mmCIF file of C-alpha atoms in Angstrom:
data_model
loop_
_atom_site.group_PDB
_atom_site.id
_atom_site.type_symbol
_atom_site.label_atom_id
_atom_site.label_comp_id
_atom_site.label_asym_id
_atom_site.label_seq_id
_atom_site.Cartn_x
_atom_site.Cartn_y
_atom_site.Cartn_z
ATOM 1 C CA UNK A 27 -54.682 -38.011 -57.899
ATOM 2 C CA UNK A 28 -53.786 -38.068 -54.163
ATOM 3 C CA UNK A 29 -54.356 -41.693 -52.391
ATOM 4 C CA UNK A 30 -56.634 -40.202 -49.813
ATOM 5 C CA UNK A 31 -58.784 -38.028 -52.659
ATOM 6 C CA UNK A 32 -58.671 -41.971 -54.323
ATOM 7 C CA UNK A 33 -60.655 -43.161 -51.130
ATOM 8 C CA UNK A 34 -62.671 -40.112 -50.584
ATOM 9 C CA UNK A 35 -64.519 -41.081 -54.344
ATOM 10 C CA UNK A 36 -64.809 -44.805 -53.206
ATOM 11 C CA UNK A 37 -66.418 -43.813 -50.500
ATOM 12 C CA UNK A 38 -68.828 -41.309 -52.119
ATOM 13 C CA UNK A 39 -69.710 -44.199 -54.923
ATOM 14 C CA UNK A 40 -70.257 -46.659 -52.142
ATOM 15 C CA UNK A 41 -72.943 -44.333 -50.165
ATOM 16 C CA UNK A 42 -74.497 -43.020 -53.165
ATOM 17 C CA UNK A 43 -75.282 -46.923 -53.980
ATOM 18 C CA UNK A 44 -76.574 -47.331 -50.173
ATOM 19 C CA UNK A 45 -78.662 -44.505 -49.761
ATOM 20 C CA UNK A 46 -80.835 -45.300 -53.333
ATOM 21 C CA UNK A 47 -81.191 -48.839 -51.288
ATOM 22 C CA UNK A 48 -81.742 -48.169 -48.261
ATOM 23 C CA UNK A 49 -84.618 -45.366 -49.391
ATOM 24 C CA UNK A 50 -86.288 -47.620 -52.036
ATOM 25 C CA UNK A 51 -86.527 -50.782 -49.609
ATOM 26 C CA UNK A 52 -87.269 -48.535 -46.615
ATOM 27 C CA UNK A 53 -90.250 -46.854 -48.446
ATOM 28 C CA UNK A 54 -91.828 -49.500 -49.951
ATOM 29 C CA UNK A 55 -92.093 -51.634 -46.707
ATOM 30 C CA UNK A 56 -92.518 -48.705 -44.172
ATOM 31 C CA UNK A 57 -89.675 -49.228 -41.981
ATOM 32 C CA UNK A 58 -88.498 -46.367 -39.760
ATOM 33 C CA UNK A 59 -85.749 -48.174 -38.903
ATOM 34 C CA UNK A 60 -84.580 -48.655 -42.555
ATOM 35 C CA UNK A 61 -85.515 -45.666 -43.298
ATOM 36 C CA UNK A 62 -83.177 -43.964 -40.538
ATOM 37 C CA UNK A 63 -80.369 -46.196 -41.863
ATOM 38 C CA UNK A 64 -80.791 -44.761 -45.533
ATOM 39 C CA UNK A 65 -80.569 -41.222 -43.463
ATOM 40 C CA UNK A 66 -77.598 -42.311 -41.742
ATOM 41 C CA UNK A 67 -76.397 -43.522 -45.543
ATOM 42 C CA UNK A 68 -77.417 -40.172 -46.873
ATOM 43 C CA UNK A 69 -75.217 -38.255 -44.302
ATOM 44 C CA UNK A 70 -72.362 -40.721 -45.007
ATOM 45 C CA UNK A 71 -72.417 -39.839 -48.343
ATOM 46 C CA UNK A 72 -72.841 -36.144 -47.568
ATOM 47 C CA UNK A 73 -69.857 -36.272 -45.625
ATOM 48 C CA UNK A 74 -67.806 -38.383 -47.905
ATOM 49 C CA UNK A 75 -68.522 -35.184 -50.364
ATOM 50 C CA UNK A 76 -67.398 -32.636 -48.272
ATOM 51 C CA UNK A 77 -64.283 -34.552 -47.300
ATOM 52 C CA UNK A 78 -63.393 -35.504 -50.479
ATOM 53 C CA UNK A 79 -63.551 -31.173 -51.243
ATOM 54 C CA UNK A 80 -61.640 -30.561 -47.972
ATOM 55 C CA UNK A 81 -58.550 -32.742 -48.402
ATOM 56 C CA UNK A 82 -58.314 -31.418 -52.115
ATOM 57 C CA UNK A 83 -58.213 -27.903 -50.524
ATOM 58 C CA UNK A 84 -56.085 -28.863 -47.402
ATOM 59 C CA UNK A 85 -53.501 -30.299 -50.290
ATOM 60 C CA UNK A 86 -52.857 -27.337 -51.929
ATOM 61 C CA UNK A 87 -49.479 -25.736 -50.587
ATOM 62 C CA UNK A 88 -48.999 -23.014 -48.822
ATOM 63 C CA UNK A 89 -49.824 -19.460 -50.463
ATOM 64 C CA UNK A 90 -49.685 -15.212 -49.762
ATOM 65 C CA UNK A 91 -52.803 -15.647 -47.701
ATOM 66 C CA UNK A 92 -52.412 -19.172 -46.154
ATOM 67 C CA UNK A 93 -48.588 -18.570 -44.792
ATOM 68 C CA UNK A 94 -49.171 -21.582 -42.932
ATOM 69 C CA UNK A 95 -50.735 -24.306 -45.680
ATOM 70 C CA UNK A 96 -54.449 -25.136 -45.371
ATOM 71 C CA UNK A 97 -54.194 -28.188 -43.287
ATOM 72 C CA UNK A 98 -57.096 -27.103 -40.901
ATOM 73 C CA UNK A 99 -59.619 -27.156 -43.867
ATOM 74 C CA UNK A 100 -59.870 -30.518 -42.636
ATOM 75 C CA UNK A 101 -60.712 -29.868 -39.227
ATOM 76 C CA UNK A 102 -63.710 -27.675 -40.430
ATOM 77 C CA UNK A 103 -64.451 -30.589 -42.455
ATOM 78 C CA UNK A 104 -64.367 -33.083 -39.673
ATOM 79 C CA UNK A 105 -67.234 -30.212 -36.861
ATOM 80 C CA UNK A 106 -68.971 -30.099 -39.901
ATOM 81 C CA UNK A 107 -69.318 -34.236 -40.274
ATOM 82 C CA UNK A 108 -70.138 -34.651 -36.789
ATOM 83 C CA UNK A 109 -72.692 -31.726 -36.655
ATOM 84 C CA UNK A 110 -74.588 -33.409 -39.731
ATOM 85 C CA UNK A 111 -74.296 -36.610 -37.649
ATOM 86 C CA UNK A 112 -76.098 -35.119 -34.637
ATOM 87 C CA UNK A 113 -78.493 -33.808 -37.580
ATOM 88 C CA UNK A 114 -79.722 -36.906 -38.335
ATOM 89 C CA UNK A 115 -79.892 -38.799 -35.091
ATOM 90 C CA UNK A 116 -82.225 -35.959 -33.907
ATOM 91 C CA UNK A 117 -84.332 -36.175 -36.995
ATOM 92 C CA UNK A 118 -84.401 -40.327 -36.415
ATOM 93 C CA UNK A 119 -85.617 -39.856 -33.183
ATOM 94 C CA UNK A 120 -88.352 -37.477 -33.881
ATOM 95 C CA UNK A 121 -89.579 -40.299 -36.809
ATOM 96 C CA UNK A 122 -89.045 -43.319 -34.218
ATOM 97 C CA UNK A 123 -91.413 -41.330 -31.869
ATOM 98 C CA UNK A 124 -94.229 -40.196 -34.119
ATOM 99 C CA UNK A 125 -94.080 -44.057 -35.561
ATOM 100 C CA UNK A 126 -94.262 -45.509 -31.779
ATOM 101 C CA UNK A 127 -97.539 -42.902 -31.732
ATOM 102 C CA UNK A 128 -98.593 -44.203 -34.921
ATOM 103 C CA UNK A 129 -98.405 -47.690 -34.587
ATOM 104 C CA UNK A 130 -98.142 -48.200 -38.286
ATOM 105 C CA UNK A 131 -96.941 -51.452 -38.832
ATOM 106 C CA UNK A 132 -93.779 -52.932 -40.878
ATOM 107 C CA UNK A 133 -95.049 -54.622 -44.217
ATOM 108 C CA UNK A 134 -92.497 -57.101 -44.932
ATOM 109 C CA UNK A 135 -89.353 -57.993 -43.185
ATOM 110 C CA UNK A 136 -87.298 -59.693 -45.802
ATOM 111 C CA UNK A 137 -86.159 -56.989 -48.142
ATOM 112 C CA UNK A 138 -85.232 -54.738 -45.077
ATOM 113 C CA UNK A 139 -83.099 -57.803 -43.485
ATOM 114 C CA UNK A 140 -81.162 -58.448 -46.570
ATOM 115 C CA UNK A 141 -80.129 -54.687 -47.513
ATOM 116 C CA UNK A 142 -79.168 -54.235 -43.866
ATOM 117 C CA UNK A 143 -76.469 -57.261 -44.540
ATOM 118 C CA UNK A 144 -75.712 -55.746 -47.466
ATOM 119 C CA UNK A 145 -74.774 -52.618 -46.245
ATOM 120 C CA UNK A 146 -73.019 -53.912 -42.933
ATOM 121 C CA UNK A 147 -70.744 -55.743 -45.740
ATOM 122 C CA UNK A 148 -70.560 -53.122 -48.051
ATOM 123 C CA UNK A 149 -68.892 -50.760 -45.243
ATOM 124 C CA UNK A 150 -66.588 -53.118 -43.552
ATOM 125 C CA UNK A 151 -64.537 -53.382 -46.588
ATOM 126 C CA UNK A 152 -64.853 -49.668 -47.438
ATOM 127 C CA UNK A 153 -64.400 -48.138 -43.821
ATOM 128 C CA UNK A 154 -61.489 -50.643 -43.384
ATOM 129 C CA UNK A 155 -59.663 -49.111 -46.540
ATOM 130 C CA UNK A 156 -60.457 -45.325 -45.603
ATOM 131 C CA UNK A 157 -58.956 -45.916 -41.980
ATOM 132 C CA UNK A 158 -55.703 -47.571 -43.358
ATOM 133 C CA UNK A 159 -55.473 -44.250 -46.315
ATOM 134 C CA UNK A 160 -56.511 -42.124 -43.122
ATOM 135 C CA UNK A 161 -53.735 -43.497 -41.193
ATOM 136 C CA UNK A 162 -51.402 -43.708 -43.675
ATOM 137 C CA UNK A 163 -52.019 -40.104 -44.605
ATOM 138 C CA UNK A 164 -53.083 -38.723 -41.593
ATOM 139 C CA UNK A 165 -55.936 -36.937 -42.851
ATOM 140 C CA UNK A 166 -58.708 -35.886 -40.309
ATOM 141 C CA UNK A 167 -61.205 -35.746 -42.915
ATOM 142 C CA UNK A 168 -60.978 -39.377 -44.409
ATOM 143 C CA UNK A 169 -60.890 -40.177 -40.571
ATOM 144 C CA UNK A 170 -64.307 -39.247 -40.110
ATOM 145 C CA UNK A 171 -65.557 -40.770 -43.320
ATOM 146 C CA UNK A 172 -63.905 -43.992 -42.339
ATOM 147 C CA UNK A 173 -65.820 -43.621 -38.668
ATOM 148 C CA UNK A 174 -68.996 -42.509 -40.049
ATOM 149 C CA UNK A 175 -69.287 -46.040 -42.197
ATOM 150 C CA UNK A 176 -67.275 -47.830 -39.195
ATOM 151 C CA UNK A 177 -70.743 -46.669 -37.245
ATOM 152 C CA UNK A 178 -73.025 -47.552 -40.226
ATOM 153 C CA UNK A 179 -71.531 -51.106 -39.774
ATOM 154 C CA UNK A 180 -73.101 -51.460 -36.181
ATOM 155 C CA UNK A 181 -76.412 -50.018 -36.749
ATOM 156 C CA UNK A 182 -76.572 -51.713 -40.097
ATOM 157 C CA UNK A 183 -76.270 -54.754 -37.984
ATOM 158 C CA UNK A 184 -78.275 -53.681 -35.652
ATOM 159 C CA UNK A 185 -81.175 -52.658 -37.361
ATOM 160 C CA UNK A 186 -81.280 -56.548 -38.931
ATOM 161 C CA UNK A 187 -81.373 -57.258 -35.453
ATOM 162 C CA UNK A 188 -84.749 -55.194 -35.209
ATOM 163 C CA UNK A 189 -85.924 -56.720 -37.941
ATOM 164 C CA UNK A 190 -85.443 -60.148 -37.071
ATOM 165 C CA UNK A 191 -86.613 -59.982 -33.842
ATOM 166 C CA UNK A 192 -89.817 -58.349 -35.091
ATOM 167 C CA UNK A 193 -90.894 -60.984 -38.141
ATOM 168 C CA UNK A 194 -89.954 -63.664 -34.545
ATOM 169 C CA UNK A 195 -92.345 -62.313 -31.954
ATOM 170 C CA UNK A 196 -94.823 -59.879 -34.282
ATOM 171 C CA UNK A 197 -93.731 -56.682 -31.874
ATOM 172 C CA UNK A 198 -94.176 -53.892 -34.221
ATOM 173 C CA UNK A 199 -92.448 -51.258 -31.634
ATOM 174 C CA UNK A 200 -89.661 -53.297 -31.949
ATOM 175 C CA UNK A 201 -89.013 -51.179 -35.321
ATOM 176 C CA UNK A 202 -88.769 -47.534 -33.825
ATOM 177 C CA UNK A 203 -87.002 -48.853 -30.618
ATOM 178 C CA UNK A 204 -84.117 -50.413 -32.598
ATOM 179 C CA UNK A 205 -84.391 -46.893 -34.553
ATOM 180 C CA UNK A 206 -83.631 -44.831 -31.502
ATOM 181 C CA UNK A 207 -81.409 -47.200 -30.376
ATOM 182 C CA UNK A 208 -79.181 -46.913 -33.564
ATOM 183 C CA UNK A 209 -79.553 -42.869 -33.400
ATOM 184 C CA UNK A 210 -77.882 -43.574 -30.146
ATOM 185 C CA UNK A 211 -74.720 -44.274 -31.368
ATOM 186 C CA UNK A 212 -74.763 -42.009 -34.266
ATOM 187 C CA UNK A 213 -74.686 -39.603 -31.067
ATOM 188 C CA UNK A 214 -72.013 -41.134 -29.453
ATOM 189 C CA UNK A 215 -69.845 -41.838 -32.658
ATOM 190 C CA UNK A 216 -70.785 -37.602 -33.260
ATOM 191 C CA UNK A 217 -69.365 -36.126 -30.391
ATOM 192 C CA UNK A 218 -66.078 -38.482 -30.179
ATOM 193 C CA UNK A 219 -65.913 -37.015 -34.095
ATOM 194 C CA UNK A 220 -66.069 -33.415 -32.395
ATOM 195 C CA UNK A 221 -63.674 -33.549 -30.125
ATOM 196 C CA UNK A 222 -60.992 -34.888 -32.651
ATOM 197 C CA UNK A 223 -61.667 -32.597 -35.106
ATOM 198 C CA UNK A 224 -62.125 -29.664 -32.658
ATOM 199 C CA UNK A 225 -58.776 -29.726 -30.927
ATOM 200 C CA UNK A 226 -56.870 -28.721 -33.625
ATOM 201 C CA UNK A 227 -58.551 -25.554 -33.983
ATOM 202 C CA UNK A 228 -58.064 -24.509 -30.555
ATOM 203 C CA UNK A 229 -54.530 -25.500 -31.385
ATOM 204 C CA UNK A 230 -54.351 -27.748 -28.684
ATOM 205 C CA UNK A 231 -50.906 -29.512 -28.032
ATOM 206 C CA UNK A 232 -49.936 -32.851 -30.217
ATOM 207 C CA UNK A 233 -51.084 -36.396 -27.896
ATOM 208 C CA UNK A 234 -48.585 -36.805 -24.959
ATOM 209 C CA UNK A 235 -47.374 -40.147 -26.714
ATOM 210 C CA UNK A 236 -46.216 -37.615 -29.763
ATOM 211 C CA UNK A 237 -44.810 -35.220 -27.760
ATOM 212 C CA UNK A 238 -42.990 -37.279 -25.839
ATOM 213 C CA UNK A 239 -41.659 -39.127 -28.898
ATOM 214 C CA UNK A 240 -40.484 -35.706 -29.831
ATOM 215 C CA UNK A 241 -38.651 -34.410 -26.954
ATOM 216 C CA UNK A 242 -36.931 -38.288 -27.195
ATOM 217 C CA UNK A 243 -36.000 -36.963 -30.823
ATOM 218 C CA UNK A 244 -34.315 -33.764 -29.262
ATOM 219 C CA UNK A 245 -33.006 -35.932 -26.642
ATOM 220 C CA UNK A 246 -30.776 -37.633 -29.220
ATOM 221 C CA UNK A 247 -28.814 -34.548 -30.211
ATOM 222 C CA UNK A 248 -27.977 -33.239 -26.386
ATOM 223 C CA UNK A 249 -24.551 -33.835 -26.919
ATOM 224 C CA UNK A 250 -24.696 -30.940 -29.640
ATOM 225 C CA UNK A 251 -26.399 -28.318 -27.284
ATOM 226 C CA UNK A 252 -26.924 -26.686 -23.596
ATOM 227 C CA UNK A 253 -30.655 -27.419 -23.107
ATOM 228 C CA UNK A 254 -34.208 -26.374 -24.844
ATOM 229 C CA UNK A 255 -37.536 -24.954 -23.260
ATOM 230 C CA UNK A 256 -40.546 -23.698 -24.177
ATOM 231 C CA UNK A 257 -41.861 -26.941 -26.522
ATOM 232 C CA UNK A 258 -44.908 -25.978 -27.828
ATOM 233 C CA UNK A 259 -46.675 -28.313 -30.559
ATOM 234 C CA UNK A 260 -50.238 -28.356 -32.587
ATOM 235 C CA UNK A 261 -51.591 -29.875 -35.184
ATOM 236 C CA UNK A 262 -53.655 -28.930 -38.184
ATOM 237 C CA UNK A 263 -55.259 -31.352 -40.549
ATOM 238 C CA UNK A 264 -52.750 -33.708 -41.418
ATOM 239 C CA UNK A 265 -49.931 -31.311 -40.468
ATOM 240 C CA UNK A 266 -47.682 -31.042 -37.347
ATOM 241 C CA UNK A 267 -46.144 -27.405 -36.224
ATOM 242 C CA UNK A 268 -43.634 -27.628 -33.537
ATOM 243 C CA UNK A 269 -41.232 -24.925 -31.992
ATOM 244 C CA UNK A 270 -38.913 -24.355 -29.243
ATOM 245 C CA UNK A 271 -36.393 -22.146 -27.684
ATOM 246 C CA UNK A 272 -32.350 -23.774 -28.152
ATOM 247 C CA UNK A 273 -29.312 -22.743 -25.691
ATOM 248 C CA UNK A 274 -26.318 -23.269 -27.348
ATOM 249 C CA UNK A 275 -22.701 -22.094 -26.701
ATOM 250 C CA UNK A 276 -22.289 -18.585 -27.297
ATOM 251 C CA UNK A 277 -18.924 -19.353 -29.468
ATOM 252 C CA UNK A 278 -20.741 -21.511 -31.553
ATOM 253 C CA UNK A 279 -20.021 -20.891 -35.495
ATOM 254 C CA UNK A 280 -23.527 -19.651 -36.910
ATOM 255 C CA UNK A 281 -22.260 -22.462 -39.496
ATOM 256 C CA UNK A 282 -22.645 -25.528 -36.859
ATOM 257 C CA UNK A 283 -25.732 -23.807 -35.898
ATOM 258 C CA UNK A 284 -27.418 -23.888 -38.482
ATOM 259 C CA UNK A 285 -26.367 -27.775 -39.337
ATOM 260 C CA UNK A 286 -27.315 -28.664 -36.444
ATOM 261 C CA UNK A 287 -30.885 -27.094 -36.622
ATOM 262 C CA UNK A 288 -31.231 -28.850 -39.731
ATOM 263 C CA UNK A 289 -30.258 -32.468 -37.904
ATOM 264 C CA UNK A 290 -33.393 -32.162 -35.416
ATOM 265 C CA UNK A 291 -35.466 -30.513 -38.273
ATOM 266 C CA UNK A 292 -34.541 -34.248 -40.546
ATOM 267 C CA UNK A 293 -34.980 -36.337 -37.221
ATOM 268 C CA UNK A 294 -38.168 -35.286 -36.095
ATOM 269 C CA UNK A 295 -39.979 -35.469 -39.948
ATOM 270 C CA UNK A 296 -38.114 -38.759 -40.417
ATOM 271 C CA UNK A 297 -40.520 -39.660 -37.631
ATOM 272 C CA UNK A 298 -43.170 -36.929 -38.100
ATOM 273 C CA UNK A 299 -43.633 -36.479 -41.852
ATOM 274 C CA UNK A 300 -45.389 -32.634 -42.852
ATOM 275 C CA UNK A 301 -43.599 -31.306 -39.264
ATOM 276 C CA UNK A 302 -43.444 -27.515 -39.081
ATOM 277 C CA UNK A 303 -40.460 -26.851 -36.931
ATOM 278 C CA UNK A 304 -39.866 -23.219 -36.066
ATOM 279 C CA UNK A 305 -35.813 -23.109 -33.613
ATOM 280 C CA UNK A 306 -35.199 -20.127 -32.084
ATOM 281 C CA UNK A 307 -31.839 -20.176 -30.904
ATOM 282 C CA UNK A 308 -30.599 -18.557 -27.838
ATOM 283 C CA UNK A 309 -26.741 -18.062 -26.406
ATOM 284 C CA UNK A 310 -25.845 -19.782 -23.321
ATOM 285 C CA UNK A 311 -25.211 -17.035 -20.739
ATOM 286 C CA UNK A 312 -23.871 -18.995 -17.749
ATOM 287 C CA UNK A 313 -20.670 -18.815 -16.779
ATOM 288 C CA UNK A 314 -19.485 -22.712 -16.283
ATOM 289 C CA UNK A 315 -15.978 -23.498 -16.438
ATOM 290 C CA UNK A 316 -16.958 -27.184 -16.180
ATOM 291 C CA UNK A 317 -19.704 -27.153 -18.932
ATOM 292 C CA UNK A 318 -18.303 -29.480 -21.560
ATOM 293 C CA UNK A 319 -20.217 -27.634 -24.335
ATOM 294 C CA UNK A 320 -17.991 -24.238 -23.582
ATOM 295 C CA UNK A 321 -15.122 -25.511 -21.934
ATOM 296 C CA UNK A 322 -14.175 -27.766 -25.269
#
């Protein structure tokens, strides 16, 4: 089994766990705030689900239909996390407000304070291992997964907070404030998740630092052609597609072509692993006596 499916069913063991928690201690001392945390848990392990099915599609190779692989499965994967993120944060902050209206009051503090702890612990270790497969991998999906508990961790810890503060000075609304406060950054944390997953399916260029780390790549074989143009890079799911338009001298042998295609092609993946790169190549049609490419 792929590392990153590996951390995908970690992660989906580790929420399930949380969510039965969080929901059992949340119910049975009528905690909004706990209760939105077991939510939170519940869309965690939601979204651990569907990335663990989106990486084991975006895995399988290329086919008749899917020319290009299905690396963007994971993209889908990643809109779809963050729009069951802004799910729940809405549906927290409908509960903190009816519960602020209510007045209901918080039956015991202890078991909600110890299984927030828990879970701020729980997901350290967990989110810290998805982001290092995510990174290692570079898969969008287990990305989101790893951000998704990375957020758990500071509402977790915030929610204890709450809690604390409320068995301290006896303020009940301190319960449904922390609440909305938490849904808060579930916002936040879902529209940063947006935008990275989104850009890819616009096919919006590579970062500028990648980019430029590819054009250095190019750089390095100059010697070997006339010039390039028309870079154009994108990205989907864990995959990098890159083309561009190569002068060379018109006398070149198609042989030394063709090697020499091959050289950028091993540079660039050597740095860029699962890099797409499409040359088209295109005969120098100046006429320089003092070119050192055509003059020899």
């Amino acid at each position: 089994m792929p590392e990153q499916l590996r951390a995908a069913r970690i992660s989906i063991i580790s929420n399930i766990m949380l969510v039965i928690t969080k929901a059992v201690i949340g119910l049975s001392i009528y905690s909004v705030s706990v209760m939105s945390e077991a939510i939170h848990s519940g869309m965690d392990l939601l979204a651990a689900l569907v990335a663990f099915m989106s990486i084991r599609a975006a895995t399988k190779p290329a086919d008749a239909n899917h020319p290009f692989g299905h690396g963007k499965i994971e993209n889908i994967s990643g809109v779809f996390q963050a729009l069951l993120i802004f799910g729940a944060a809405g549906w927290i902050i409908y509960e903190s407000v009816a519960k602020l209206h209510s007045g209901e009051a918080v039956h015991a503090v202890g078991p909600g304070l110890l299984v927030m702890i828990m879970s701020a612990v729980v997901n350290i270790f967990v989110s810290r291992y998805l982001y290092k497969i995510a990174k290692k991998t570079d898969s969008i999906a287990l990305e989101a997964d790893a951000l998704h508990l990375r957020t758990d961790v500071y509402t977790s810890l915030g929610v204890a907070t709450g809690l604390l503060l409320l068995s301290l000075t006896g303020l009940q609304w301190l319960d449904a404030v922390i609440a909305i406060a938490v849904s808060l950054l579930i916002l936040h944390a879902a529209w940063k998740l947006t935008l990275h997953a989104l850009m890819p399916l616009v096919d919006a260029k590579l970062p500028e630092g990648e980019e430029q780390a590819i054009r250095t790549i190019i750089a390095k074989h100059s010697c070997d052609y006339v010039s390039y143009h028309r870079l154009r890079t994108r990205k989907a799911g864990s995959e990098r597609h890159v083309d561009l338009h190569l002068v060379l001298p018109s006398a070149l042998p198609v042989g030394e072509v063709h090697s020499l295609c091959h050289r950028i092609d091993d540079s660039i993946k050597t740095a860029f692993p699962k890099t797409h790169l499409m040359i088209h190549v295109e005969p120098c049609t100046d006429q320089c006596d003092e070119c050192s490419h055509c003059s020899g």
